[in-house]
Coordinates of C-alpha atoms and ligand atoms in Angstrom, one line a residue:
X11 CA 10.0 41.5 15.2
X12 CA 7.6 44.5 14.5
X13 CA 3.5 44.4 14.1
X14 CA 1.3 46.5 11.8
X15 CA -1.5 47.1 11.3
X16 CA -1.8 49.2 8.3
X17 CA -2.0 48.9 4.9
X18 CA -0.2 52.4 4.6
X19 CA 2.2 51.1 6.9
X20 CA 2.8 47.8 6.0
X21 CA 3.5 49.1 2.1
X22 CA 5.6 50.9 3.1
X23 CA 7.6 48.5 5.1
X24 CA 8.2 46.0 2.2
X25 CA 8.9 49.5 0.2
X26 CA 11.2 49.4 2.0
X27 CA 13.1 46.6 3.0
X28 CA 12.5 45.3 -1.4
X29 CA 14.5 49.5 -1.6
X30 CA 18.0 47.9 0.9
X31 CA 17.6 44.8 -1.1
X32 CA 16.2 42.5 0.5
X33 CA 14.4 39.4 -0.4
X34 CA 10.8 39.9 0.8
X35 CA 9.1 36.7 2.0
X36 CA 5.3 36.7 2.2
X37 CA 3.6 34.3 4.3
X38 CA -0.7 34.7 4.1
X39 CA -2.1 33.1 6.8
X40 CA -5.1 33.2 9.4
X41 CA -3.2 32.9 13.2
X42 CA -4.5 30.5 15.2
X43 CA -0.5 29.8 14.6
X44 CA 1.2 26.8 14.5
X45 CA 3.8 24.5 13.2
X46 CA 2.7 24.0 9.5
X47 CA 2.9 28.3 10.0
X48 CA 5.5 27.6 11.9
X49 CA 7.8 25.7 8.9
X50 CA 6.6 28.2 6.2
X51 CA 8.4 31.2 7.9
X52 CA 11.4 28.9 8.9
X53 CA 11.6 27.4 5.2
X54 CA 11.3 31.4 3.8
X55 CA 14.4 32.7 6.6
X56 CA 16.5 29.4 5.9
X57 CA 15.7 31.4 1.7
X58 CA 17.5 34.2 2.8
X59 CA 13.7 35.8 2.6
X60 CA 12.8 38.5 5.2
X61 CA 10.2 36.7 6.5
X62 CA 6.9 38.9 6.3
X63 CA 2.6 36.8 7.9
X64 CA -0.3 38.5 7.7
X65 CA -2.9 37.2 10.5
X66 CA -6.5 37.5 9.2
X67 CA -9.7 36.2 8.9
X68 CA -11.1 36.7 6.3
X69 CA -14.6 37.2 5.6
X70 CA -15.1 37.1 2.6
X71 CA -13.7 33.3 1.1
X72 CA -16.1 31.7 4.2
X73 CA -19.5 31.1 2.9
X74 CA -20.9 30.4 6.4
X75 CA -21.2 32.5 8.8
X76 CA -21.0 30.3 11.9
X77 CA -18.1 28.7 10.6
X78 CA -16.5 32.2 10.9
X79 CA -17.8 32.4 14.7
X80 CA -16.2 29.7 15.0
X81 CA -12.6 29.9 13.6
X82 CA -9.7 29.9 17.1
X83 CA -8.5 33.2 16.4
X84 CA -5.1 33.9 19.5
X85 CA -3.0 36.6 18.4
X86 CA -1.0 37.3 21.5
X87 CA 0.6 33.2 21.4
X88 CA 0.1 33.6 17.3
X89 CA 2.5 37.0 17.9
X90 CA 5.0 35.4 20.3
X91 CA 5.2 32.3 17.6
X92 CA 6.0 34.4 14.6
X93 CA 9.5 36.0 16.9
X94 CA 10.4 32.6 18.2
X95 CA 10.2 31.5 14.2
X96 CA 12.4 34.8 12.5
X97 CA 9.7 36.9 11.4
X98 CA 10.3 39.6 10.4
X99 CA 7.2 41.4 11.4
X100 CA 3.4 40.6 11.8
X101 CA 0.6 41.4 9.7
X102 CA -2.2 42.2 11.7
X103 CA -5.5 44.2 9.6
X104 CA -8.6 44.4 10.9
X105 CA -11.6 44.1 8.5
X106 CA -12.2 47.5 7.6
X107 CA -8.5 48.0 6.8
X108 CA -8.9 45.5 4.4
X109 CA -12.4 46.1 3.3
X110 CA -13.2 49.3 4.2
X111 CA -17.2 48.7 1.9
X112 CA -17.0 46.5 4.1
X113 CA -16.6 42.8 3.3
X114 CA -19.5 41.8 1.0
X115 CA -20.2 44.9 -1.0
X116 CA -16.9 45.2 -2.2
X117 CA -16.4 45.6 -6.0
X118 CA -13.7 44.3 -7.1
X119 CA -13.5 40.0 -7.3
X120 CA -10.4 37.9 -8.9
X121 CA -11.8 34.5 -9.5
X122 CA -9.8 32.1 -11.1
X123 CA -11.3 29.4 -13.4
X124 CA -10.7 25.6 -13.9
X125 CA -8.7 24.0 -10.3
X126 CA -11.5 25.6 -8.5
X127 CA -14.7 24.0 -9.5
X128 CA -14.4 20.9 -7.6
X129 CA -13.6 20.0 -4.1
X130 CA -13.3 22.7 -1.7
X131 CA -15.1 25.4 -5.4
X132 CA -18.2 22.7 -5.2
X133 CA -17.9 22.3 -1.2
X134 CA -17.6 26.3 -0.3
X135 CA -19.2 28.1 -2.9
X136 CA -17.5 31.7 -2.6
X137 CA -14.5 30.5 -1.3
X138 CA -11.6 30.5 -3.6
X139 CA -12.9 34.0 -5.2
X140 CA -12.1 35.4 -1.2
X141 CA -9.2 33.4 -1.2
X142 CA -7.5 34.9 -4.9
X143 CA -9.4 38.5 -3.9
X144 CA -7.8 38.5 -1.1
X145 CA -3.9 37.3 -2.2
X146 CA -3.8 40.0 -4.5
X147 CA -4.2 42.2 -2.6
X148 CA -1.2 41.2 0.1
X149 CA 0.4 41.1 -3.0
X150 CA -0.4 43.9 -4.6
X151 CA 0.8 45.7 -0.6
X152 CA 3.7 43.7 0.2
X153 CA 5.5 43.1 -3.6
X154 CA 7.3 40.0 -2.7
X155 CA 9.3 38.4 -4.4
X156 CA 8.4 34.3 -2.6
X157 CA 5.6 33.5 -1.5
X158 CA 5.0 30.6 0.7
X159 CA 1.8 28.4 1.0
X160 CA 1.7 24.8 2.5
X161 CA 0.3 22.0 0.5
X162 CA -2.3 21.2 3.6
X163 CA -4.9 23.8 1.2
X164 CA -3.2 21.7 -2.3
X165 CA -6.2 23.0 -4.5
X166 CA -5.6 26.8 -2.9
X167 CA -2.2 26.3 -3.9
X168 CA -2.9 25.1 -7.9
X169 CA -5.3 28.2 -7.5
X170 CA -2.3 30.7 -6.4
X171 CA 0.3 29.1 -8.6
X172 CA -2.1 30.3 -11.9
X173 CA -3.3 33.5 -10.8
X174 CA 0.8 34.1 -10.4
X175 CA 1.3 32.8 -14.0
X176 CA -2.1 34.2 -15.6
X177 CA -1.4 37.8 -13.9
X178 CA 2.4 37.6 -14.5
X179 CA 2.6 38.6 -11.1
X180 CA 6.9 37.1 -11.2
X181 CA 6.9 35.5 -7.9
X182 CA 7.9 32.5 -6.7
X183 CA 5.7 30.6 -5.9
X184 CA 7.4 28.0 -2.5
X185 CA 4.6 24.9 -1.3
X186 CA 5.7 23.3 2.1
X187 CA 5.3 20.3 3.3
X188 CA 2.1 19.3 5.5
X189 CA 2.5 18.8 9.4
X190 CA 1.5 16.5 11.1
X191 CA 1.5 16.0 15.1
X192 CA 3.4 12.3 16.0
X193 CA 0.3 10.8 15.6
X194 CA -0.8 10.9 12.4
X195 CA -2.8 14.1 12.2
X196 CA -2.5 16.9 9.7
X197 CA -2.1 20.2 12.0
X198 CA -4.4 23.1 11.1
X199 CA -6.2 25.6 13.6
X200 CA -9.4 23.6 13.5
X201 CA -8.1 21.2 15.6
X202 CA -9.0 23.0 18.1
X203 CA -12.9 22.6 17.3
X204 CA -12.2 18.7 18.0
X205 CA -12.4 16.7 21.1
X206 CA -10.3 13.6 22.3
X207 CA -13.2 11.7 20.4
X208 CA -13.1 13.7 17.9
X209 CA -9.5 13.6 16.8
X210 CA -9.6 10.4 16.7
X211 CA -12.1 10.7 13.7
X212 CA -10.2 12.9 12.5
X213 CA -7.1 10.5 12.1
X214 CA -9.4 8.5 9.6
X215 CA -7.6 10.4 6.9
X216 CA -3.7 9.8 7.6
X217 CA -4.5 6.5 8.3
X218 CA -5.6 6.5 5.1
X219 CA -3.3 8.2 3.1
X220 CA -1.4 5.7 4.2
X221 CA -3.1 2.5 3.4
X222 CA -2.4 4.2 -0.5
X223 CA 0.8 5.0 0.2
X224 CA 2.6 1.5 0.1
X225 CA 2.9 0.2 -3.6
X226 CA 1.3 2.0 -6.4
X227 CA -2.3 1.2 -7.0
X228 CA -5.2 1.3 -10.0
X229 CA -7.2 5.0 -9.0
X230 CA -10.4 3.0 -8.9
X231 CA -9.0 0.4 -5.9
X232 CA -7.4 3.9 -4.7
X233 CA -10.3 6.3 -4.5
X234 CA -12.2 2.4 -2.8
X235 CA -9.4 1.9 -0.4
X236 CA -9.5 5.9 1.0
X237 CA -13.6 6.0 0.5
X238 CA -13.5 2.7 2.7
X239 CA -10.9 3.5 5.5
X240 CA -12.8 7.2 5.7
X241 CA -16.4 5.9 6.5
X242 CA -15.0 2.8 9.1
X243 CA -13.0 5.9 10.9
X244 CA -16.8 7.4 11.4
X245 CA -15.5 10.5 9.0
X246 CA -19.0 12.2 6.3
X247 CA -17.0 12.0 3.7
X248 CA -16.9 15.2 1.4
X249 CA -15.1 14.2 -1.1
X250 CA -12.1 11.1 -2.1
X251 CA -9.8 11.2 -5.4
X252 CA -7.1 11.1 -6.7
X253 CA -5.9 14.0 -9.8
X254 CA -3.1 14.7 -11.5
X255 CA -1.0 16.6 -9.6
X256 CA -1.2 20.9 -11.5
X257 CA -4.7 20.7 -12.6
X258 CA -5.8 18.6 -10.3
X259 CA -8.5 17.2 -13.0
X260 CA -9.8 13.3 -10.9
X261 CA -7.5 10.6 -13.2
X262 CA -8.7 8.5 -15.9
X263 CA -7.3 4.8 -16.3
X264 CA -5.0 5.7 -18.7
X265 CA -2.8 7.9 -16.2
X266 CA 0.3 6.7 -14.7
X267 CA 2.6 7.8 -12.5
X268 CA 2.4 10.1 -9.4
X269 CA -0.5 11.6 -8.2
X270 CA -2.2 13.4 -5.6
X271 CA -5.0 12.0 -3.7
X272 CA -7.6 14.8 -2.0
X273 CA -9.7 14.1 0.6
X274 CA -11.7 16.5 2.8
X275 CA -15.2 15.0 5.7
X276 CA -16.6 16.1 8.1
X277 CA -16.4 15.0 11.9
X278 CA -17.6 16.8 15.1
X279 CA -19.1 19.6 12.7
X280 CA -15.7 21.1 11.5
X281 CA -14.8 19.8 8.1
X282 CA -11.2 18.9 7.3
X283 CA -9.5 18.3 4.3
X284 CA -5.6 16.5 3.6
X285 CA -3.7 15.1 0.5
X286 CA -0.8 13.1 0.1
X287 CA 0.6 11.8 -2.7
X288 CA 0.6 8.2 -4.9
X289 CA 1.6 6.2 -7.3
X290 CA -0.7 5.1 -9.7
X291 CA -1.1 2.1 -12.7
X292 CA -3.2 2.6 -16.1
X293 CA -6.5 -0.4 -15.0
X294 CA -6.8 -0.1 -18.8
X295 CA -7.8 -3.4 -20.1
X296 CA -8.7 -5.0 -16.6
Ligands
LIG301 P1 -4.1 29.5 7.3 O1 -4.1 29.6 8.6 O2 -4.7 28.0 7.8 O3 -5.2 29.7 6.1 O4 -2.9 28.6 6.8 C1 -2.0 29.1 6.4 C2 -0.6 28.8 5.3 O5 -0.2 27.9 6.4 C3 -1.5 28.0 4.1 O6 -0.8 28.5 3.7 C4 -1.0 27.0 4.3 O7 -1.7 25.9 3.6 C5 -0.1 26.9 5.5 N1 -0.2 25.5 6.7 C6 -1.3 25.1 7.8 N2 -1.8 23.7 7.8 C7 0.1 23.6 7.0 C8 0.4 22.1 7.6 N3 -0.3 21.8 8.8 N4 1.8 21.8 7.5 C9 2.3 22.8 6.3 N5 1.3 23.8 5.9 C10 0.1 23.9 6.8

């Protein structure tokens, strides 16, 4: 496995792989890697792609300076993990390499409307513009045939699918299921910011998702059950909504079939998200 620091070397490396007929698989991350990230790299290997992992804590997608400063970093462990998972290269560019004129004054912003408006978009102004701008840059440098994203960030995944279609980027976007700890907590780089008590509270997310996954329910029922489960766990709820899985429109009372529950809340000052499938039955005429 090689480590790359500069855009020039990164672009050349990916171009060489493509001209040798290899399938380049991009795995964008912000580091502090765990088995959730590992599942993306392993999936790329299983697909026969050459996995290039990028590790970049992108200042442009943080609307809160404290959140950016507190974001966990552990490059040595990340490199060891990437090697074990089968990455071919890890790219660790500096902020200056990615945004030479400073993140805040970069003139170009990529903005995806629609799917980004609610949920994380509402709670974190500018977040998705920052993500869309950085992933577009990663795609432009790497030229991957395939790009791997986790369902953990469900709204981000929906946005990247739109970006890929609207700008005809021609990649295959591969979505990977949420990896959880044995107790049900979705793996997240942010979990290290919780103590034992915080972890116990955060288990409310997976408990809420399990509570509505047992049988088909009306959307109204789903909203009520998950909110109660979160609040009784001590989570300060940011949102608890049930949406149509592609466009993320909140579903009305005519919807039937599979939908996605999107949850966000704050535990010990740390903003956490989770999501899962539910089956909805119409509540029309109730
Ligand atoms: P991050 O480093 O948090 O920006 O995440 C990088 C990628 O890993 C994103 O596509 C995430 O959705 C994905 N990811 C993070 N946590 C998990 C998880 N627990 N299961 C699956 N994918 C994940």
